[in-house]
Each structure stands twice: as structure tokens, then as C-alpha cells.
PDB file of C-alpha atoms in Angstrom:
ATOM      1  CA  MET A   1     -38.415   3.437   5.363  1.00  0.00           C
ATOM      2  CA  SER A   2     -37.492   6.638   7.178  1.00  0.00           C
ATOM      3  CA  GLU A   3     -40.200   9.315   6.976  1.00  0.00           C
ATOM      4  CA  SER A   4     -37.686  12.164   6.815  1.00  0.00           C
ATOM      5  CA  SER A   5     -35.390  10.811   4.080  1.00  0.00           C
ATOM      6  CA  GLY A   6     -37.511   8.393   2.083  1.00  0.00           C
ATOM      7  CA  ILE A   7     -34.534   5.970   2.066  1.00  0.00           C
ATOM      8  CA  GLU A   8     -34.973   2.308   2.946  1.00  0.00           C
ATOM      9  CA  GLU A   9     -32.816   1.560   5.987  1.00  0.00           C
ATOM     10  CA  PRO A  10     -31.554  -2.033   5.653  1.00  0.00           C
ATOM     11  CA  GLY A  11     -31.027  -2.758   9.343  1.00  0.00           C
ATOM     12  CA  TRP A  12     -28.868   0.297   9.906  1.00  0.00           C
ATOM     13  CA  GLY A  13     -27.948   0.691  13.488  1.00  0.00           C
ATOM     14  CA  ARG A  14     -25.267   1.569  15.930  1.00  0.00           C
ATOM     15  CA  ASP A  15     -22.651  -0.662  14.253  1.00  0.00           C
ATOM     16  CA  SER A  16     -23.390  -0.004  10.555  1.00  0.00           C
ATOM     17  CA  LEU A  17     -20.807   2.806  10.197  1.00  0.00           C
ATOM     18  CA  ARG A  18     -17.287   1.690  11.156  1.00  0.00           C
ATOM     19  CA  ILE A  19     -14.419   3.875  12.312  1.00  0.00           C
ATOM     20  CA  VAL A  20     -11.079   2.109  12.118  1.00  0.00           C
ATOM     21  CA  ARG A  21      -8.548   3.953  14.240  1.00  0.00           C
ATOM     22  CA  LYS A  22      -4.940   4.493  13.152  1.00  0.00           C
ATOM     23  CA  GLY A  23      -3.701   2.034  15.783  1.00  0.00           C
ATOM     24  CA  GLU A  24      -6.085  -0.684  14.518  1.00  0.00           C
ATOM     25  CA  LEU A  25      -4.613  -1.078  11.015  1.00  0.00           C
ATOM     26  CA  ASP A  26      -3.414  -4.603  10.219  1.00  0.00           C
ATOM     27  CA  SER A  27      -0.049  -5.034   8.459  1.00  0.00           C
ATOM     28  CA  ASN A  28      -0.580  -8.807   8.209  1.00  0.00           C
ATOM     29  CA  THR A  29      -1.246  -8.404   4.466  1.00  0.00           C
ATOM     30  CA  PRO A  30       0.724  -9.483   1.380  1.00  0.00           C
ATOM     31  CA  GLN A  31       3.808  -7.280   1.177  1.00  0.00           C
ATOM     32  CA  THR A  32       6.246  -6.192  -1.520  1.00  0.00           C
ATOM     33  CA  ALA A  33       9.867  -5.387  -0.709  1.00  0.00           C
ATOM     34  CA  GLY A  34      10.470  -1.664  -0.113  1.00  0.00           C
ATOM     35  CA  MET A  35       7.017  -0.810   1.217  1.00  0.00           C
ATOM     36  CA  THR A  36       4.745  -1.582   4.130  1.00  0.00           C
ATOM     37  CA  ARG A  37       1.001  -2.073   3.519  1.00  0.00           C
ATOM     38  CA  ALA A  38      -1.619  -1.977   6.286  1.00  0.00           C
ATOM     39  CA  GLU A  39      -5.294  -2.914   5.994  1.00  0.00           C
ATOM     40  CA  ALA A  40      -7.901  -0.478   7.272  1.00  0.00           C
ATOM     41  CA  ILE A  41     -11.167  -1.361   5.509  1.00  0.00           C
ATOM     42  CA  SER A  42     -12.067  -4.908   4.456  1.00  0.00           C
ATOM     43  CA  TYR A  43     -14.821  -7.400   5.159  1.00  0.00           C
ATOM     44  CA  ALA A  44     -12.984  -8.641   8.255  1.00  0.00           C
ATOM     45  CA  LYS A  45     -12.221  -5.168   9.653  1.00  0.00           C
ATOM     46  CA  ALA A  46     -15.381  -3.239   8.731  1.00  0.00           C
ATOM     47  CA  GLY A  47     -17.834  -5.421   6.835  1.00  0.00           C
ATOM     48  CA  ALA A  48     -16.962  -3.963   3.407  1.00  0.00           C
ATOM     49  CA  ARG A  49     -18.048  -6.304   0.611  1.00  0.00           C
ATOM     50  CA  LYS A  50     -16.754  -4.748  -2.621  1.00  0.00           C
ATOM     51  CA  LEU A  51     -13.582  -2.856  -1.765  1.00  0.00           C
ATOM     52  CA  TRP A  52     -10.424  -2.844   0.300  1.00  0.00           C
ATOM     53  CA  ALA A  53      -8.633   0.216   1.694  1.00  0.00           C
ATOM     54  CA  GLY A  54      -5.470   0.728   3.623  1.00  0.00           C
ATOM     55  CA  THR A  55      -2.232   2.617   3.879  1.00  0.00           C
ATOM     56  CA  VAL A  56       1.190   2.187   2.362  1.00  0.00           C
ATOM     57  CA  VAL A  57       4.547   3.625   3.330  1.00  0.00           C
ATOM     58  CA  VAL A  58       7.441   3.589   0.864  1.00  0.00           C
ATOM     59  CA  HIS A  59      10.578   4.061   2.913  1.00  0.00           C
ATOM     60  CA  PRO A  60      13.065   6.881   2.138  1.00  0.00           C
ATOM     61  CA  ASN A  61      15.170   6.173  -0.972  1.00  0.00           C
ATOM     62  CA  ALA A  62      13.412   2.813  -1.420  1.00  0.00           C
ATOM     63  CA  LYS A  63      11.863   1.130  -4.413  1.00  0.00           C
ATOM     64  CA  THR A  64       9.428  -1.741  -4.427  1.00  0.00           C
ATOM     65  CA  GLY A  65       9.811  -4.853  -6.443  1.00  0.00           C
ATOM     66  CA  PRO A  66       7.802  -4.885  -9.678  1.00  0.00           C
ATOM     67  CA  HIS A  67       4.319  -6.337  -9.116  1.00  0.00           C
ATOM     68  CA  HIS A  68       0.666  -6.203 -10.153  1.00  0.00           C
ATOM     69  CA  HIS A  69      -2.674  -6.737  -8.421  1.00  0.00           C
ATOM     70  CA  GLY A  70      -4.414  -9.126 -10.808  1.00  0.00           C
ATOM     71  CA  GLU A  71      -7.930  -8.120 -11.805  1.00  0.00           C
ATOM     72  CA  LEU A  72      -8.152  -5.393  -9.155  1.00  0.00           C
ATOM     73  CA  GLU A  73      -8.280  -1.692  -9.910  1.00  0.00           C
ATOM     74  CA  THR A  74      -6.252   0.425  -7.485  1.00  0.00           C
ATOM     75  CA  VAL A  75      -6.448   4.074  -6.501  1.00  0.00           C
ATOM     76  CA  ILE A  76      -3.567   5.645  -4.567  1.00  0.00           C
ATOM     77  CA  TYR A  77      -3.869   9.009  -2.810  1.00  0.00           C
ATOM     78  CA  ILE A  78      -0.517  10.541  -1.867  1.00  0.00           C
ATOM     79  CA  VAL A  79      -0.646  12.037   1.638  1.00  0.00           C
ATOM     80  CA  SER A  80       3.014  13.045   1.992  1.00  0.00           C
ATOM     81  CA  GLY A  81       6.342  12.620   0.241  1.00  0.00           C
ATOM     82  CA  ARG A  82       7.138  12.301  -3.454  1.00  0.00           C
ATOM     83  CA  ALA A  83       6.300   9.001  -5.183  1.00  0.00           C
ATOM     84  CA  ARG A  84       7.749   7.886  -8.496  1.00  0.00           C
ATOM     85  CA  PHE A  85       5.971   5.190 -10.475  1.00  0.00           C
ATOM     86  CA  ARG A  86       7.290   2.956 -13.226  1.00  0.00           C
ATOM     87  CA  TRP A  87       4.871   0.849 -15.257  1.00  0.00           C
ATOM     88  CA  GLY A  88       4.506  -1.182 -18.435  1.00  0.00           C
ATOM     89  CA  SER A  89       5.627  -4.602 -19.590  1.00  0.00           C
ATOM     90  CA  HIS A  90       9.270  -3.493 -19.102  1.00  0.00           C
ATOM     91  CA  LEU A  91       8.584  -0.673 -16.601  1.00  0.00           C
ATOM     92  CA  GLU A  92       9.405   1.665 -19.471  1.00  0.00           C
ATOM     93  CA  TYR A  93       7.005   4.464 -18.451  1.00  0.00           C
ATOM     94  CA  MET A  94       7.546   6.801 -15.520  1.00  0.00           C
ATOM     95  CA  GLY A  95       5.718   9.548 -13.643  1.00  0.00           C
ATOM     96  CA  GLU A  96       5.692  11.229 -10.226  1.00  0.00           C
ATOM     97  CA  ALA A  97       2.974  12.183  -7.764  1.00  0.00           C
ATOM     98  CA  GLY A  98       3.008  14.329  -4.641  1.00  0.00           C
ATOM     99  CA  PRO A  99       0.697  15.281  -1.771  1.00  0.00           C
ATOM    100  CA  GLY A 100      -2.912  15.614  -2.896  1.00  0.00           C
ATOM    101  CA  ASP A 101      -2.389  13.649  -6.136  1.00  0.00           C
ATOM    102  CA  PHE A 102      -4.440  10.562  -7.039  1.00  0.00           C
ATOM    103  CA  VAL A 103      -2.954   7.676  -9.053  1.00  0.00           C
ATOM    104  CA  TYR A 104      -5.028   5.038 -10.872  1.00  0.00           C
ATOM    105  CA  VAL A 105      -3.491   1.610 -11.538  1.00  0.00           C
ATOM    106  CA  PRO A 106      -5.496  -0.598 -13.956  1.00  0.00           C
ATOM    107  CA  PRO A 107      -5.854  -4.373 -13.554  1.00  0.00           C
ATOM    108  CA  PHE A 108      -2.805  -6.548 -14.345  1.00  0.00           C
ATOM    109  CA  LEU A 109      -0.522  -3.532 -14.978  1.00  0.00           C
ATOM    110  CA  PRO A 110       3.076  -4.299 -13.969  1.00  0.00           C
ATOM    111  CA  HIS A 111       4.235  -1.384 -11.843  1.00  0.00           C
ATOM    112  CA  GLN A 112       6.768  -0.308  -9.275  1.00  0.00           C
ATOM    113  CA  GLU A 113       6.600   2.368  -6.597  1.00  0.00           C
ATOM    114  CA  LEU A 114       9.735   4.327  -5.775  1.00  0.00           C
ATOM    115  CA  ASN A 115      10.428   6.990  -3.219  1.00  0.00           C
ATOM    116  CA  ALA A 116      11.829   9.931  -5.188  1.00  0.00           C
ATOM    117  CA  ARG A 117      13.325  11.390  -2.002  1.00  0.00           C
ATOM    118  CA  LYS A 118      16.197  10.130   0.118  1.00  0.00           C
ATOM    119  CA  ASP A 119      15.139  11.890   3.302  1.00  0.00           C
ATOM    120  CA  GLU A 120      11.415  11.241   3.885  1.00  0.00           C
ATOM    121  CA  PRO A 121       8.909   8.404   3.442  1.00  0.00           C
ATOM    122  CA  VAL A 122       6.021   8.416   1.000  1.00  0.00           C
ATOM    123  CA  GLU A 123       2.735   7.929   2.844  1.00  0.00           C
ATOM    124  CA  ALA A 124      -0.374   7.072   0.860  1.00  0.00           C
ATOM    125  CA  VAL A 125      -3.906   5.729   1.122  1.00  0.00           C
ATOM    126  CA  ILE A 126      -4.861   2.848  -1.179  1.00  0.00           C
ATOM    127  CA  VAL A 127      -8.321   1.700  -2.272  1.00  0.00           C
ATOM    128  CA  ARG A 128      -8.824  -1.477  -4.331  1.00  0.00           C
ATOM    129  CA  SER A 129     -11.891  -2.741  -6.157  1.00  0.00           C
ATOM    130  CA  GLY A 130     -12.069  -6.101  -4.397  1.00  0.00           C
ATOM    131  CA  GLN A 131     -11.505  -7.969  -1.156  1.00  0.00           C
ATOM    132  CA  GLU A 132      -8.912 -10.472  -2.281  1.00  0.00           C
ATOM    133  CA  ALA A 133      -5.385  -9.441  -1.315  1.00  0.00           C
ATOM    134  CA  ILE A 134      -3.822  -9.974  -4.735  1.00  0.00           C
ATOM    135  CA  VAL A 135      -0.148  -9.049  -4.963  1.00  0.00           C
ATOM    136  CA  VAL A 136       1.754 -10.783  -7.754  1.00  0.00           C
ATOM    137  CA  ASN A 137       5.453  -9.995  -7.293  1.00  0.00           C
ATOM    138  CA  LEU A 138       7.217 -10.127 -10.673  1.00  0.00           C
ATOM    139  CA  ASN A 139      10.742 -11.278 -11.426  1.00  0.00           C
ATOM    140  CA  MET A 140      11.719  -8.498 -13.820  1.00  0.00           C
ATOM    141  CA  PRO A 141      14.543  -5.956 -13.770  1.00  0.00           C
ATOM    142  CA  SER A 142      13.911  -2.319 -12.973  1.00  0.00           C
ATOM    143  CA  PRO A 143      15.326   0.339 -15.290  1.00  0.00           C
ATOM    144  CA  GLU A 144      16.471   2.024 -12.063  1.00  0.00           C
ATOM    145  CA  ASP A 145      19.043  -0.782 -11.695  1.00  0.00           C
ATOM    146  CA  ASP A 146      20.543  -0.276 -15.185  1.00  0.00           C
ATOM    147  CA  PRO A 147      23.785   1.764 -14.948  1.00  0.00           C
ATOM    148  CA  ALA A 148      23.371   2.733 -18.636  1.00  0.00           C
ATOM    149  CA  ALA A 149      20.098   4.427 -17.698  1.00  0.00           C
ATOM    150  CA  ALA A 150      21.806   6.568 -15.058  1.00  0.00           C
ATOM    151  CA  GLU A 151      21.429   9.741 -17.128  1.00  0.00           C
ATOM    152  CA  PRO A 152      19.395  12.559 -15.550  1.00  0.00           C
ATOM    153  CA  ASP A 153      15.679  12.294 -16.137  1.00  0.00           C
ATOM    154  CA  PRO A 154      13.081  15.058 -15.905  1.00  0.00           C
ATOM    155  CA  PHE A 155      11.049  13.167 -13.317  1.00  0.00           C
ATOM    156  CA  HIS A 156      13.766  12.730 -10.689  1.00  0.00           C
ATOM    157  CA  SER A 157      13.192  14.994  -7.718  1.00  0.00           C
ATOM    158  CA  ALA A 158      16.026  16.720  -5.961  1.00  0.00           C
ATOM    159  CA  GLY A 159      16.697  15.871  -2.357  1.00  0.00           C
TER     160      GLY A 159
END
């Protein structure tokens, strides 16, 4: 126990805090079409036991395939760009998030990320509640592909 803090130090030492540099992220993770995921924090990279963190880039004017992450909870922090999300059993719900916004995705929720802009990528940080790299890509149509749904919507960003 440290005299100054009163906190038990369980073998803390030089290597207990990990800094993973931008150039050390690992994109050898399960992927979904339209986005690129890269692992930053995991058991293998940093010794984390209960969570996973990384980055995602949704390319300009791109949309991912519908998917879910099994039992994992996911938090997404938008760093730059404008992200559109569709979710629900038929992707019937929609919302947008921009820089500084947090998005929570519950377990097993079918969802799809879309870049609401044609001219810049969406860059985000992702944190998940477990180590397993669960990405279940779903074979379901996106309302974005339905020409009958091509009417203007209040969530579509200009640009």
C-alpha cells in the first residue's frame, strides 16, 4: 500500500500504463464493407481485460453493411465528419451525430453507419464492453437503397 494515497498497488510498475501510438493501431480486425476499423486497446495490445477500443473511418459518401456486435455494448465518439446511423429490425430508425457527439449502441441491435457527407470521411473512436471481436454482418436491405424512399429527409446533411 502506498503511504501517500492509501491505494493498494497491485504490481504497478513501469509497464502498467500503456500508450498505443497512432502508427501502432492494428487493422487486422473483423471489418464491415464501407468502413475501416483499427484496434488500439485490447488484451493483446495493452493488457485490457474487460474492454476493447479502437478507431473507425467511414469513407466519404459510404455506408456500411447492416451488422450487430452480439452481446457487446458499443460507444462511438465522433471526432470529425458527419455520421448517419440507421437501426432497428428493418433499419427503420435514423439519426445523425457530429464532432463531439457520443453514440451508444446496445447489444444485438442491427445498425448501419453512413457517411452523411460526400466530401470528407467520418473519423470516430469506438469502445466496446468486451474483448471478443464480434461483428455479425447481416443480409438485410438498407432503406437507403430503396428508390421509393428517395424523398428528402430531415436528417440528411447538405454537402
